[in-house]
Amino acid sequence: MIKIAVLPGDGIGPEIINESLKVIESVSEKIDIKFEHTFCDVGAIAIDKYNNPLPDETLKICKESDAILFGAIGHPRFDNNPKLKVRPEQGLLKLRKELGLYANLRPVKSYKELLSLSPLKKNIIEDVDMLIVRELTGGLYFGEKKSDNNFSSDLCTYTVKEIERVTSVAIDFAKKRRNKITLVDKANVLETSRLWRKTVQEISLKHPEVQLNYMFIDNAAMQIILNPKQFDVILTENLFGDIISDEASVIGGSIGILSSASIGESMGLFEPIHGSFPQATNKNIANPVAAILSVSMMLNYLNLGNGAKMIEKAVENSLINKVSTADINDISPSKTSEVGDYISNFIRENN
Ligand code: IPM
Ligand code: MG
C-alpha cells in the first residue's frame, strides 16, 4: 500500500487532480499495487477555512505519506493586494521548506504532434529534451526579509551544503541522460553565484564523464529560445530557475503539459508547472496532462517505472489522436474529464 497525500489546492487544481486520480486507479489495477489517498487543504481554500495556507494537519499528513500529489495554488483576490500578510503561495513555500524538498525537476521536451503550437520555429524546437534542476529551498525566496515604509530587502544566501546536495541530484540525472550540465548563474556580479561556480566545479572534478558548462542567466534566457537543443541538464538557483522554467515551457507548446517533481532526502512532491488558472475554474476545460504526467514522475520516484511508462505512452497516444483540451486542440477540443477518461482507459486496454 502506497500512501499519497493529495493536495488539490485552488482554481483548476481539484479538476486536474481528479483526472490524475483516475489514471492512478487504472495503473494500480495493471501493476497490482494499492494506493491510499488522503485529501488535504492547502492555499487559498485553506486560508478561507483556517486562515492558514498550510494547516498543521496537512503538513502532518504529508510527512506521514510516501509522496504528495499537488494541484495548483493561488487566487486573484490576493495577487494585487501587496498589503495582505497571509497569502496562498506561503503554503507551498512552507511545505517545500518543512519537507526539505530542495531539488525541483522540470523536464521540457517538444512533442512531434505539438511542434506547430509553439510560437518558436519548428527547426529550433524539434528534438529538444532538457531537464531544469532548480534549487528550491534557498536563495532570495527564503533569505531574511525586511520591510518598512521606505525600504525593503530580500536577502540572497546559499551555503556550500545547499549547493552540493542539489548538484548531486543534477549529476545523477545528467549521467542517466546526455552527460552535460549547464550551470546558470550571474557569477560576474553576485557572490552567491561565485560560490555556486566554485562548489559545482569542485564536485564536477569527481565526475569527469559529465561535461560542465557555465552560462550567465541573461544569456541563458536568450539561448533557451534561440538554441534550446544545446541544453541537457540546466542547474540553477531558486529564482533563476523559477523564471527560466516558465520561459522554457513555451518550447513544449503549452504550459498545460509540463509536470514537475520536488524532491528531498525522504519525500517527493509532484505538481504541474502551471498555476491555478482561475478563469477556467469549474469549466471542465483545463488541460489535465501536466497533472497526469506528474503522476508518472511520482511513479518513477516510487520505483514503479513500469507504471510511469504506461502513463507516458497513453499521454502520447492522446496527443497523436488529438484527444486534447482547447490549449492544444482548438478545432475539436475535448473536455478535461474526457482527456482523463481517454488516458485512463488507454492504460486499462493496452497493458
Ligand atoms: C513555481 C511557482 C511558485 C514559485 C509560486 C507559486 C510561489 O511560481 O512553482 O514555479 O515561485 O516557486
Ligand atoms: Mg514559477
Tab-separated table of C-alpha atoms and ligand atoms in Angstrom:
chain	number	residue	atom	x	y	z
A	1	MET	CA	0.000	0.000	0.000
A	2	ILE	CA	1.409	3.357	-1.046
A	3	LYS	CA	0.216	6.409	0.867
A	4	ILE	CA	-0.351	9.527	-1.196
A	5	ALA	CA	-1.233	12.921	0.291
A	6	VAL	CA	-3.467	14.630	-2.263
A	7	LEU	CA	-3.469	18.444	-2.143
A	8	PRO	CA	-5.775	19.710	-4.919
A	9	GLY	CA	-5.454	23.378	-3.850
A	10	ASP	CA	-7.059	26.246	-5.747
A	11	GLY	CA	-8.635	27.096	-9.101
A	12	ILE	CA	-8.426	24.239	-11.580
A	13	GLY	CA	-6.406	22.180	-9.060
A	14	PRO	CA	-9.310	19.925	-7.955
A	15	GLU	CA	-10.395	19.215	-11.556
A	16	ILE	CA	-6.987	18.202	-12.870
A	17	ILE	CA	-6.192	16.210	-9.727
A	18	ASN	CA	-9.434	14.321	-10.212
A	19	GLU	CA	-8.198	13.203	-13.638
A	20	SER	CA	-4.816	12.153	-12.264
A	21	LEU	CA	-6.589	10.036	-9.657
A	22	LYS	CA	-8.448	8.218	-12.458
A	23	VAL	CA	-5.079	7.489	-14.014
A	24	ILE	CA	-3.597	6.247	-10.726
A	25	GLU	CA	-6.597	3.954	-10.402
A	26	SER	CA	-6.041	2.339	-13.801
A	27	VAL	CA	-2.282	1.981	-13.276
A	28	SER	CA	-2.929	0.486	-9.843
A	29	GLU	CA	-5.059	-2.272	-11.430
A	30	LYS	CA	-2.366	-3.007	-14.008
A	31	ILE	CA	0.645	-3.144	-11.717
A	32	ASP	CA	-1.353	-4.603	-8.852
A	33	ILE	CA	-0.313	-2.088	-6.225
A	34	LYS	CA	-2.784	-0.283	-3.991
A	35	PHE	CA	-2.668	3.448	-3.400
A	36	GLU	CA	-4.320	5.136	-0.438
A	37	HIS	CA	-5.254	8.801	-0.902
A	38	THR	CA	-5.697	11.334	1.864
A	39	PHE	CA	-7.088	14.690	0.743
A	40	CYS	CA	-5.770	17.831	2.463
A	41	ASP	CA	-6.379	21.571	2.191
A	42	VAL	CA	-3.707	23.991	1.026
A	43	GLY	CA	-3.612	27.514	-0.434
A	44	ALA	CA	-6.490	29.998	-0.705
A	45	ILE	CA	-9.053	27.367	0.207
A	46	ALA	CA	-7.163	26.653	3.453
A	47	ILE	CA	-6.978	30.395	4.191
A	48	ASP	CA	-10.764	30.571	3.829
A	49	LYS	CA	-11.274	27.655	6.198
A	50	TYR	CA	-8.472	28.108	8.746
A	51	ASN	CA	-6.777	31.435	7.937
A	52	ASN	CA	-3.668	29.343	7.300
A	53	PRO	CA	-2.419	28.372	3.805
A	54	LEU	CA	-0.715	25.270	5.243
A	55	PRO	CA	-2.733	23.882	8.174
A	56	ASP	CA	-0.810	21.701	10.662
A	57	GLU	CA	-2.997	18.749	9.785
A	58	THR	CA	-1.975	18.999	6.102
A	59	LEU	CA	1.703	19.128	6.996
A	60	LYS	CA	1.302	16.156	9.327
A	61	ILE	CA	-0.417	14.018	6.691
A	62	CYS	CA	2.227	14.983	4.113
A	63	LYS	CA	5.002	13.915	6.486
A	64	GLU	CA	3.315	10.552	7.029
A	65	SER	CA	2.890	9.857	3.300
A	66	ASP	CA	5.135	8.236	0.698
A	67	ALA	CA	4.568	11.039	-1.792
A	68	ILE	CA	2.499	14.178	-2.332
A	69	LEU	CA	0.349	14.984	-5.329
A	70	PHE	CA	-0.226	18.712	-5.621
A	71	GLY	CA	-2.700	20.579	-7.850
A	72	ALA	CA	-2.306	24.356	-8.003
A	73	ILE	CA	-2.142	27.312	-5.687
A	74	GLY	CA	-3.234	30.945	-5.852
A	75	HIS	CA	-6.279	33.147	-6.206
A	76	PRO	CA	-6.554	36.536	-7.957
A	77	ARG	CA	-8.002	38.236	-4.879
A	78	PHE	CA	-4.553	38.001	-3.265
A	79	ASP	CA	-2.444	38.934	-6.286
A	80	ASN	CA	-2.984	42.665	-6.492
A	81	ASN	CA	-3.056	43.427	-2.798
A	82	PRO	CA	0.541	43.728	-1.557
A	83	LYS	CA	-0.685	44.574	1.964
A	84	LEU	CA	-2.019	41.095	2.701
A	85	LYS	CA	0.114	39.223	5.199
A	86	VAL	CA	-1.396	35.770	4.660
A	87	ARG	CA	-1.043	34.536	1.068
A	88	PRO	CA	-1.780	31.178	-0.607
A	89	GLU	CA	1.750	30.789	-2.026
A	90	GLN	CA	3.178	30.773	1.518
A	91	GLY	CA	1.551	27.348	1.885
A	92	LEU	CA	3.598	25.856	-0.934
A	93	LEU	CA	6.820	27.587	0.136
A	94	LYS	CA	6.429	26.361	3.713
A	95	LEU	CA	5.701	22.848	2.508
A	96	ARG	CA	8.890	22.854	0.394
A	97	LYS	CA	10.944	24.141	3.303
A	98	GLU	CA	9.438	21.933	6.037
A	99	LEU	CA	9.803	18.793	3.952
A	100	GLY	CA	13.289	19.722	2.728
A	101	LEU	CA	12.310	19.495	-0.950
A	102	TYR	CA	15.476	21.119	-2.208
A	103	ALA	CA	15.604	19.894	-5.801
A	104	ASN	CA	12.938	20.848	-8.290
A	105	LEU	CA	12.996	18.878	-11.542
A	106	ARG	CA	11.310	20.401	-14.556
A	107	PRO	CA	11.640	18.395	-17.753
A	108	VAL	CA	10.977	20.242	-21.018
A	109	LYS	CA	10.675	18.429	-24.297
A	110	SER	CA	8.962	19.031	-27.575
A	111	TYR	CA	6.340	16.552	-28.741
A	112	LYS	CA	6.239	15.999	-32.518
A	113	GLU	CA	2.455	16.404	-32.501
A	114	LEU	CA	2.658	19.825	-30.852
A	115	LEU	CA	5.519	21.487	-32.738
A	116	SER	CA	3.199	23.875	-34.571
A	117	LEU	CA	1.685	25.167	-31.308
A	118	SER	CA	4.810	26.893	-30.105
A	119	PRO	CA	5.405	30.446	-31.319
A	120	LEU	CA	9.015	29.312	-31.844
A	121	LYS	CA	10.083	27.903	-35.214
A	122	LYS	CA	9.855	24.160	-35.729
A	123	ASN	CA	13.545	23.717	-36.588
A	124	ILE	CA	14.510	25.400	-33.314
A	125	ILE	CA	12.364	23.309	-31.002
A	126	GLU	CA	12.217	19.852	-32.583
A	127	ASP	CA	14.097	17.216	-30.580
A	128	VAL	CA	14.532	19.476	-27.557
A	129	ASP	CA	14.889	17.395	-24.404
A	130	MET	CA	16.163	19.232	-21.349
A	131	LEU	CA	15.812	18.986	-17.616
A	132	ILE	CA	15.877	22.073	-15.443
A	133	VAL	CA	17.143	21.293	-11.938
A	134	ARG	CA	16.143	24.261	-9.800
A	135	GLU	CA	17.321	24.682	-6.203
A	136	LEU	CA	14.099	25.088	-4.258
A	137	THR	CA	14.657	25.921	-0.593
A	138	GLY	CA	17.281	28.669	-0.598
A	139	GLY	CA	18.207	31.968	-2.211
A	140	LEU	CA	16.037	35.063	-2.340
A	141	TYR	CA	12.882	33.113	-1.592
A	142	PHE	CA	13.973	32.157	1.908
A	143	GLY	CA	16.589	34.737	2.926
A	144	GLU	CA	15.865	37.302	5.631
A	145	LYS	CA	13.147	39.771	4.639
A	146	LYS	CA	12.794	43.323	5.914
A	147	SER	CA	10.275	45.960	5.156
A	148	ASP	CA	9.139	49.340	6.426
A	149	ASN	CA	7.521	52.257	4.643
A	150	ASN	CA	10.541	53.431	2.686
A	151	PHE	CA	12.715	50.376	2.458
A	152	SER	CA	12.530	46.645	1.748
A	153	SER	CA	15.110	43.935	1.331
A	154	ASP	CA	15.215	40.243	0.435
A	155	LEU	CA	18.496	38.572	1.243
A	156	CYS	CA	20.010	36.000	-1.144
A	157	THR	CA	22.028	33.406	0.738
A	158	TYR	CA	23.454	29.986	-0.117
A	159	THR	CA	25.616	27.605	1.874
A	160	VAL	CA	28.042	25.142	0.317
A	161	LYS	CA	25.913	22.285	1.622
A	162	GLU	CA	22.779	23.630	-0.049
A	163	ILE	CA	24.626	23.859	-3.361
A	164	GLU	CA	26.272	20.449	-3.010
A	165	ARG	CA	23.106	18.447	-2.431
A	166	VAL	CA	21.211	19.837	-5.422
A	167	THR	CA	24.322	19.489	-7.587
A	168	SER	CA	24.470	15.771	-6.759
A	169	VAL	CA	20.904	15.417	-7.976
A	170	ALA	CA	21.784	17.215	-11.222
A	171	ILE	CA	24.838	15.000	-11.731
A	172	ASP	CA	22.824	11.812	-11.175
A	173	PHE	CA	20.303	12.891	-13.797
A	174	ALA	CA	22.976	14.033	-16.254
A	175	LYS	CA	24.536	10.565	-16.064
A	176	LYS	CA	21.203	8.989	-16.994
A	177	ARG	CA	20.813	11.456	-19.859
A	178	ARG	CA	23.459	13.049	-22.133
A	179	ASN	CA	26.152	13.791	-19.531
A	180	LYS	CA	26.017	17.549	-19.836
A	181	ILE	CA	25.288	20.186	-17.179
A	182	THR	CA	24.961	23.911	-17.752
A	183	LEU	CA	25.238	25.898	-14.545
A	184	VAL	CA	23.198	29.075	-14.948
A	185	ASP	CA	24.162	31.962	-12.665
A	186	LYS	CA	25.260	35.588	-12.527
A	187	ALA	CA	28.811	34.993	-11.354
A	188	ASN	CA	30.043	38.211	-12.955
A	189	VAL	CA	28.016	40.153	-10.347
A	190	LEU	CA	26.798	38.005	-7.434
A	191	GLU	CA	28.805	36.500	-4.572
A	192	THR	CA	26.305	33.662	-4.215
A	193	SER	CA	26.797	32.788	-7.889
A	194	ARG	CA	30.569	32.676	-7.406
A	195	LEU	CA	30.078	30.236	-4.528
A	196	TRP	CA	27.884	28.132	-6.832
A	197	ARG	CA	30.605	28.065	-9.523
A	198	LYS	CA	33.341	27.126	-7.068
A	199	THR	CA	31.280	24.402	-5.404
A	200	VAL	CA	29.894	22.873	-8.596
A	201	GLN	CA	33.362	22.964	-10.196
A	202	GLU	CA	34.865	21.041	-7.284
A	203	ILE	CA	32.154	18.387	-7.370
A	204	SER	CA	32.385	18.021	-11.119
A	205	LEU	CA	36.101	17.086	-10.857
A	206	LYS	CA	34.925	13.816	-9.332
A	207	HIS	CA	32.658	13.146	-12.308
A	208	PRO	CA	34.836	13.644	-15.372
A	209	GLU	CA	32.307	11.931	-17.655
A	210	VAL	CA	29.879	14.806	-17.061
A	211	GLN	CA	30.675	17.898	-19.086
A	212	LEU	CA	30.177	21.114	-17.100
A	213	ASN	CA	29.421	24.429	-18.823
A	214	TYR	CA	28.601	27.837	-17.397
A	215	MET	CA	26.198	30.439	-18.636
A	216	PHE	CA	25.101	33.782	-17.219
A	217	ILE	CA	21.369	33.984	-16.592
A	218	ASP	CA	20.797	36.846	-19.035
A	219	ASN	CA	22.474	34.932	-21.845
A	220	ALA	CA	20.705	31.713	-20.816
A	221	ALA	CA	17.333	33.459	-21.061
A	222	MET	CA	18.229	34.244	-24.672
A	223	GLN	CA	19.800	30.858	-25.514
A	224	ILE	CA	16.754	28.932	-24.270
A	225	ILE	CA	14.655	30.289	-27.109
A	226	LEU	CA	17.472	30.814	-29.619
A	227	ASN	CA	19.028	27.357	-29.440
A	228	PRO	CA	17.358	25.142	-26.813
A	229	LYS	CA	18.827	21.934	-28.281
A	230	GLN	CA	22.204	22.783	-26.746
A	231	PHE	CA	20.865	22.037	-23.236
A	232	ASP	CA	20.723	18.705	-21.451
A	233	VAL	CA	20.591	19.441	-17.688
A	234	ILE	CA	20.367	23.056	-16.543
A	235	LEU	CA	21.365	23.544	-12.907
A	236	THR	CA	20.419	26.814	-11.279
A	237	GLU	CA	19.368	28.626	-8.112
A	238	ASN	CA	15.811	29.209	-6.945
A	239	LEU	CA	14.700	32.476	-8.579
A	240	PHE	CA	16.570	31.975	-11.866
A	241	GLY	CA	15.038	28.507	-12.112
A	242	ASP	CA	11.556	29.863	-11.477
A	243	ILE	CA	11.919	32.335	-14.325
A	244	ILE	CA	13.584	30.172	-16.961
A	245	SER	CA	11.268	27.223	-16.377
A	246	ASP	CA	8.246	29.319	-17.370
A	247	GLU	CA	10.219	30.599	-20.332
A	248	ALA	CA	11.211	27.092	-21.414
A	249	SER	CA	7.599	25.933	-21.236
A	250	VAL	CA	6.994	27.823	-24.497
A	251	ILE	CA	9.058	25.147	-26.251
A	252	GLY	CA	6.560	22.424	-25.375
A	253	GLY	CA	3.707	24.309	-26.994
A	254	SER	CA	1.525	24.561	-23.899
A	255	ILE	CA	2.287	25.045	-20.228
A	256	GLY	CA	-0.642	22.652	-19.721
A	257	ILE	CA	1.553	19.626	-20.397
A	258	LEU	CA	4.554	20.320	-18.177
A	259	SER	CA	4.989	18.419	-14.957
A	260	SER	CA	7.478	18.747	-12.130
A	261	ALA	CA	8.901	16.923	-9.158
A	262	SER	CA	10.289	18.461	-5.983
A	263	ILE	CA	12.451	16.008	-4.112
A	264	GLY	CA	14.478	15.925	-0.915
A	265	GLU	CA	16.143	13.347	1.310
A	266	SER	CA	12.988	11.427	2.088
A	267	MET	CA	9.982	12.932	0.349
A	268	GLY	CA	8.730	13.864	-3.113
A	269	LEU	CA	6.051	16.322	-4.181
A	270	PHE	CA	4.667	16.176	-7.703
A	271	GLU	CA	2.832	19.008	-9.371
A	272	PRO	CA	2.045	20.570	-12.731
A	273	ILE	CA	4.109	23.673	-13.533
A	274	HIS	CA	1.050	25.730	-14.460
A	275	GLY	CA	-0.823	27.749	-11.885
A	276	SER	CA	-4.423	27.780	-10.688
A	277	PHE	CA	-5.860	29.281	-13.944
A	278	PRO	CA	-8.813	30.935	-12.136
A	279	GLN	CA	-10.642	31.889	-15.346
A	280	ALA	CA	-11.067	28.204	-16.190
A	281	THR	CA	-12.184	27.015	-12.758
A	282	ASN	CA	-15.103	24.554	-12.814
A	283	LYS	CA	-15.470	24.812	-16.593
A	284	ASN	CA	-14.026	21.377	-17.360
A	285	ILE	CA	-11.648	22.940	-19.924
A	286	ALA	CA	-8.261	22.880	-18.164
A	287	ASN	CA	-5.583	20.558	-19.542
A	288	PRO	CA	-5.064	17.647	-17.115
A	289	VAL	CA	-1.947	16.326	-18.892
A	290	ALA	CA	0.578	18.188	-16.719
A	291	ALA	CA	-1.049	16.727	-13.591
A	292	ILE	CA	-1.203	13.274	-15.179
A	293	LEU	CA	2.464	13.421	-16.186
A	294	SER	CA	3.246	14.488	-12.621
A	295	VAL	CA	1.815	11.125	-11.564
A	296	SER	CA	4.229	9.463	-13.942
A	297	MET	CA	7.126	11.356	-12.311
A	298	MET	CA	5.762	10.232	-8.943
A	299	LEU	CA	5.736	6.590	-10.020
A	300	ASN	CA	9.341	6.851	-11.223
A	301	TYR	CA	10.262	8.284	-7.822
A	302	LEU	CA	8.474	5.378	-6.117
A	303	ASN	CA	10.455	2.926	-8.278
A	304	LEU	CA	7.365	1.988	-10.256
A	305	GLY	CA	8.877	2.863	-13.628
A	306	ASN	CA	6.663	0.376	-15.488
A	307	GLY	CA	3.558	2.290	-14.360
A	308	ALA	CA	5.211	5.587	-15.326
A	309	LYS	CA	5.827	4.268	-18.846
A	310	MET	CA	2.179	3.232	-19.196
A	311	ILE	CA	1.151	6.812	-18.471
A	312	GLU	CA	3.670	8.349	-20.849
A	313	LYS	CA	2.564	6.052	-23.664
A	314	ALA	CA	-1.101	6.824	-23.034
A	315	VAL	CA	-0.466	10.580	-22.985
A	316	GLU	CA	1.447	10.377	-26.253
A	317	ASN	CA	-1.397	8.441	-27.768
A	318	SER	CA	-3.912	11.087	-26.665
A	319	LEU	CA	-1.768	13.752	-28.338
A	320	ILE	CA	-1.452	11.736	-31.571
A	321	ASN	CA	-5.222	11.204	-31.653
A	322	LYS	CA	-5.877	14.829	-30.721
A	323	VAL	CA	-7.892	13.965	-27.630
A	324	SER	CA	-6.801	17.220	-26.043
A	325	THR	CA	-8.176	20.326	-24.409
A	326	ALA	CA	-8.502	23.646	-26.261
A	327	ASP	CA	-4.998	24.924	-25.418
A	328	ILE	CA	-3.679	22.168	-27.689
A	329	ASN	CA	-6.649	21.409	-29.918
A	330	ASP	CA	-8.792	24.457	-30.620
A	331	ILE	CA	-10.608	22.863	-33.565
A	332	SER	CA	-12.287	19.961	-31.796
A	333	PRO	CA	-11.339	20.301	-28.125
A	334	SER	CA	-12.076	17.608	-25.565
A	335	LYS	CA	-13.137	18.376	-22.018
A	336	THR	CA	-10.806	17.938	-19.035
A	337	SER	CA	-12.721	14.841	-17.940
A	338	GLU	CA	-12.719	13.346	-21.463
A	339	VAL	CA	-8.934	13.584	-21.650
A	340	GLY	CA	-8.626	11.899	-18.243
A	341	ASP	CA	-11.073	9.163	-19.278
A	342	TYR	CA	-9.244	8.566	-22.545
A	343	ILE	CA	-5.835	8.266	-20.900
A	344	SER	CA	-7.020	6.013	-18.076
A	345	ASN	CA	-8.970	3.785	-20.487
A	346	PHE	CA	-5.979	3.567	-22.799
A	347	ILE	CA	-3.888	2.297	-19.885
A	348	ARG	CA	-6.563	-0.286	-18.996
A	349	GLU	CA	-6.923	-1.550	-22.547
A	350	ASN	CA	-3.326	-1.526	-23.736
A	351	ASN	CA	-1.261	-3.037	-20.970
B	1	IPM	C1	6.511	27.792	-9.143
B	1	IPM	C2	5.631	28.920	-8.682
B	1	IPM	C3	5.932	29.219	-7.224
B	1	IPM	C4	7.375	29.658	-7.143
B	1	IPM	C5	4.988	30.223	-6.562
B	1	IPM	C6	3.544	29.787	-6.670
B	1	IPM	C7	5.361	30.505	-5.154
B	1	IPM	O1	5.809	30.024	-9.496
B	1	IPM	O2	6.441	26.702	-8.547
B	1	IPM	O3	7.268	27.984	-10.096
B	1	IPM	O4	7.680	30.841	-7.369
B	1	IPM	O5	8.223	28.822	-6.837
B	2	MG	MG	7.048	29.701	-11.188
